[in-house]
Coordinates of C-alpha atoms in Angstrom, one line a residue:
M246 CA 24.8 -7.8 30.7
S247 CA 28.4 -7.4 29.8
K248 CA 30.5 -4.3 29.0
N249 CA 30.3 -5.3 25.2
D250 CA 26.5 -5.6 25.3
F251 CA 26.4 -1.9 26.7
Q252 CA 28.7 -0.9 23.8
Q253 CA 26.4 -2.4 21.1
I254 CA 23.4 -0.3 22.3
S255 CA 22.9 2.9 20.1
T256 CA 20.4 5.8 20.2
R257 CA 18.8 6.4 16.8
D258 CA 16.5 9.3 15.9
A259 CA 13.4 8.9 13.7
V260 CA 10.8 11.4 12.4
L261 CA 7.1 11.0 12.3
T262 CA 5.4 13.5 10.4
I263 CA 1.7 14.5 10.2
E264 CA 0.6 16.6 7.3
D265 CA -2.9 18.3 6.6
T266 CA -3.9 17.6 3.2
D267 CA -6.9 18.1 1.1
N268 CA -7.7 14.5 1.6
G269 CA -7.3 14.6 5.3
L270 CA -4.3 13.9 7.7
D271 CA -1.3 12.0 6.3
I272 CA 0.9 10.3 8.6
Q273 CA 4.4 9.1 7.5
H274 CA 7.2 7.5 9.2
P275 CA 10.1 5.0 8.7
Q276 CA 9.1 1.3 8.9
N277 CA 9.7 0.2 12.4
K278 CA 7.8 -1.5 15.2
K279 CA 8.0 1.6 17.7
L280 CA 6.9 4.2 15.1
S281 CA 4.0 2.1 13.8
E282 CA 2.7 1.5 17.4
I283 CA 3.0 5.4 17.9
S284 CA 1.1 6.1 14.8
D285 CA -1.5 3.6 15.6
L286 CA -1.8 5.4 19.0
I287 CA -2.3 8.8 17.2
V288 CA -5.1 7.3 15.2
D289 CA -6.8 6.0 18.2
I290 CA -6.7 9.2 19.9
L291 CA -8.2 10.9 16.7
E292 CA -10.8 8.2 16.3
D293 CA -11.8 8.9 20.0
K294 CA -12.5 12.5 19.0
D295 CA -14.1 11.8 15.7
K296 CA -16.3 8.7 15.6
F297 CA -16.7 9.2 11.6
L298 CA -12.9 9.2 11.1
Q299 CA -11.9 6.9 8.3
K300 CA -8.5 5.4 8.3
N301 CA -7.0 4.5 4.7
E302 CA -3.8 2.6 4.1
I303 CA -2.1 1.5 1.1
E304 CA -2.6 -2.3 1.2
L305 CA -3.6 -5.2 -1.0
F306 CA -5.4 -7.4 1.5
A307 CA -8.6 -6.9 -0.4
F308 CA -7.1 -8.3 -3.7
E309 CA -6.8 -11.9 -3.3
K310 CA -5.7 -12.9 -6.8
A311 CA -2.0 -13.3 -7.1
E312 CA -2.1 -11.5 -10.5
D313 CA -3.9 -8.5 -9.1
R314 CA -1.1 -8.1 -6.4
S315 CA 1.6 -8.4 -8.9
K316 CA -0.2 -5.9 -11.2
F317 CA -0.1 -3.3 -8.4
F318 CA 3.8 -3.2 -8.8
E319 CA 3.5 -3.0 -12.5
Y320 CA 1.3 0.1 -12.2
L321 CA 3.5 1.5 -9.4
T322 CA 6.8 1.2 -11.4
K323 CA 5.5 2.4 -14.8
G324 CA 3.0 5.0 -13.4
M325 CA 5.1 7.5 -11.7
K326 CA 3.8 11.0 -13.0
G327 CA 6.7 12.7 -14.7
Y328 CA 9.1 9.8 -14.7
T329 CA 9.9 7.0 -17.1
C330 CA 10.7 3.5 -15.9
I331 CA 14.1 2.3 -17.2
D332 CA 14.3 -1.1 -15.6
V333 CA 13.2 -3.3 -12.6
T334 CA 16.3 -4.8 -11.3
D335 CA 15.1 -6.7 -8.3
T336 CA 11.8 -8.6 -7.8
Y337 CA 10.6 -10.5 -4.8
V338 CA 7.8 -13.0 -5.0
F339 CA 5.8 -14.9 -2.4
N340 CA 3.4 -17.9 -2.4
P341 CA 1.6 -18.8 0.7
A342 CA 2.1 -22.6 1.8
K343 CA -0.5 -24.8 0.5
K344 CA -2.3 -27.2 2.8
V345 CA -0.9 -30.5 2.8
L346 CA -3.8 -33.0 2.0
S347 CA -1.7 -36.1 1.3
G348 CA -0.5 -36.5 4.9
E349 CA 3.1 -36.7 3.9
D350 CA 5.4 -35.0 6.2
N351 CA 8.3 -34.7 3.5
E352 CA 6.2 -32.7 1.0
V353 CA 8.0 -29.5 0.1
H354 CA 6.5 -26.1 -0.9
I355 CA 8.8 -23.1 -1.9
T356 CA 7.2 -20.0 -0.5
S357 CA 9.4 -17.2 -1.7
A358 CA 11.9 -16.3 -4.2
S359 CA 13.8 -13.4 -5.7
L360 CA 15.1 -12.3 -9.0
K361 CA 17.8 -9.8 -9.7
G362 CA 19.3 -8.5 -12.9
T363 CA 18.3 -6.6 -15.8
G364 CA 14.7 -6.6 -17.0
V365 CA 13.7 -9.1 -14.3
N366 CA 10.1 -7.8 -14.7
L367 CA 9.9 -9.1 -18.3
S368 CA 11.8 -12.4 -17.7
E369 CA 10.4 -15.9 -18.4
E370 CA 11.5 -16.9 -15.0
L371 CA 9.2 -14.3 -13.2
M372 CA 6.2 -15.1 -15.6
N373 CA 6.7 -18.8 -14.8
L374 CA 6.6 -18.0 -11.0
H375 CA 3.4 -15.8 -11.3
S376 CA 1.7 -18.5 -13.3
Q377 CA 2.3 -20.9 -10.2
G378 CA 0.5 -18.6 -7.8
F379 CA 3.5 -16.4 -6.7
Y380 CA 2.7 -12.7 -6.6
T381 CA 5.3 -9.8 -6.2
W382 CA 5.6 -8.0 -2.7
K383 CA 8.6 -6.1 -3.2
V384 CA 10.6 -4.4 -6.1
I385 CA 13.6 -2.2 -6.9
W386 CA 13.4 0.0 -10.0
K387 CA 15.2 2.8 -11.8
A388 CA 13.5 5.8 -13.5
I389 CA 14.5 8.9 -15.1
L390 CA 12.6 12.4 -15.6
T391 CA 10.5 12.0 -18.7
D392 CA 11.9 13.9 -21.8
T393 CA 14.7 15.1 -19.8
P394 CA 18.2 14.4 -21.4
S395 CA 20.0 15.7 -18.5
S396 CA 18.1 13.6 -15.8
D397 CA 19.9 11.6 -13.0
L398 CA 19.0 7.9 -12.9
Y399 CA 16.9 7.4 -9.8
V400 CA 16.6 4.2 -7.7
F401 CA 13.5 3.4 -5.8
E402 CA 12.3 0.5 -3.5
A403 CA 8.7 -0.5 -2.6
Q404 CA 7.4 -3.5 -0.6
F405 CA 4.7 -4.8 1.7
S406 CA 6.5 -5.9 4.8
N407 CA 3.5 -8.2 5.6
T408 CA 4.0 -10.3 2.5
E409 CA 1.2 -12.8 3.1
E410 CA -1.5 -10.2 3.6
C411 CA 0.1 -7.4 1.6
R412 CA 0.1 -4.9 4.4
D413 CA 2.5 -2.4 5.9
F414 CA 3.4 -0.7 2.6
S415 CA 6.8 1.2 2.6
Y416 CA 9.0 2.9 0.0
I417 CA 12.3 4.5 0.0
V418 CA 14.4 6.7 -2.5
K419 CA 17.6 4.7 -2.5
G420 CA 19.6 7.4 -4.4
S421 CA 20.6 8.2 -7.8
F422 CA 23.3 7.9 -10.5
K423 CA 24.5 11.3 -11.6
R424 CA 24.3 12.2 -15.2
K425 CA 27.3 12.4 -17.5
D426 CA 28.0 15.0 -20.2
E427 CA 28.2 11.9 -22.5
G428 CA 26.3 8.8 -23.4
S429 CA 22.5 8.1 -23.3
V430 CA 20.2 9.2 -20.4
G431 CA 19.0 6.0 -18.5
A432 CA 22.0 3.8 -20.1
I433 CA 25.0 2.7 -18.3
N434 CA 27.3 4.9 -20.4
G435 CA 25.3 7.9 -19.5
H436 CA 25.6 8.0 -15.8
Y437 CA 28.4 7.7 -13.2
P438 CA 28.9 4.2 -11.6
N439 CA 28.5 5.2 -8.0
R440 CA 25.1 5.8 -6.6
T441 CA 24.8 8.9 -4.4
S442 CA 22.1 10.2 -2.1
V443 CA 19.4 12.7 -3.4
S444 CA 18.9 15.9 -1.4
L445 CA 16.3 16.1 1.3
F446 CA 14.2 18.3 -1.0
D447 CA 14.2 16.0 -3.9
E448 CA 13.6 13.0 -1.5
K449 CA 10.6 14.5 -0.2
N450 CA 9.2 15.4 -3.7
L451 CA 9.9 11.8 -4.9
N452 CA 8.4 10.3 -1.9
K453 CA 5.1 12.2 -2.7
V454 CA 5.2 11.0 -6.3
I455 CA 5.7 7.4 -5.1
K456 CA 2.8 7.5 -2.6
Q457 CA 0.4 9.2 -5.1
T458 CA 1.3 6.5 -7.6
A459 CA 0.6 3.8 -5.0
W460 CA -2.9 5.3 -4.4
D461 CA -3.4 5.6 -8.1
S462 CA -2.5 1.9 -8.6
I463 CA -5.1 0.9 -5.8
G464 CA -7.6 2.8 -7.6
K465 CA -6.8 1.2 -11.0
L466 CA -7.1 -2.3 -9.5
S467 CA -10.4 -1.5 -7.7
K468 CA -11.8 -0.2 -11.3
L469 CA -10.4 -3.4 -12.8
L470 CA -12.2 -5.7 -10.4
I471 CA -15.5 -3.8 -11.0
T472 CA -15.1 -4.1 -14.6
E473 CA -14.4 -7.8 -14.3
G474 CA -17.5 -8.1 -12.1
D475 CA -19.8 -6.5 -14.5
K476 CA -18.6 -8.8 -17.3
N477 CA -19.2 -11.8 -15.2
D478 CA -22.5 -10.6 -14.0
N479 CA -25.2 -12.2 -16.2
T480 CA -28.2 -11.3 -13.9
E481 CA -30.8 -9.1 -15.4
K482 CA -30.6 -5.5 -14.3

């Protein structure tokens, strides 16, 4: 190892939090391999002490339809209590590689794509990708406090790092655009152009809103599947 190699090594601190809530212990940490291993170790220890312990994670593995996985992000961006979604600026989609039955080695299958811009969640391009079996696995969106003319414009990001199984859910408050004294709230002319970090207090509260909305979105999907199952069930009861 050269001297330059040593100079490139840096020490980084990360925080893993364990909070006792009404629904049980809530473990949160930044998305990286080491902290995930530590989190799994903590859960293993707890499971050894309590055989009836149930581990719940925000994931879409049980929802196999592409449209259901995409709908999760629709619920997430539009369902934050107390906030109004202004725009979805980035959408990332994924489509698992199809099995090649023709035996041709030169067959091409695009597995991922990304759309950036204004209103990409409503674009014809995204709808076309969804119709081809692509599903959303990551989004970046902007939101304001509902019915608050003085609200800053907040920017959020959420994703499933395991894109194929839609596991390893993570989210982040990317910052906010401060409100001007003029212009319309949520519009370009109503906020300063440079994005700034939010306070630790606001970040903590916003993270709680995102997490709760994600769980609510899972609940909505589950109810939707039950309703669809009842409609398709023609057996006598």
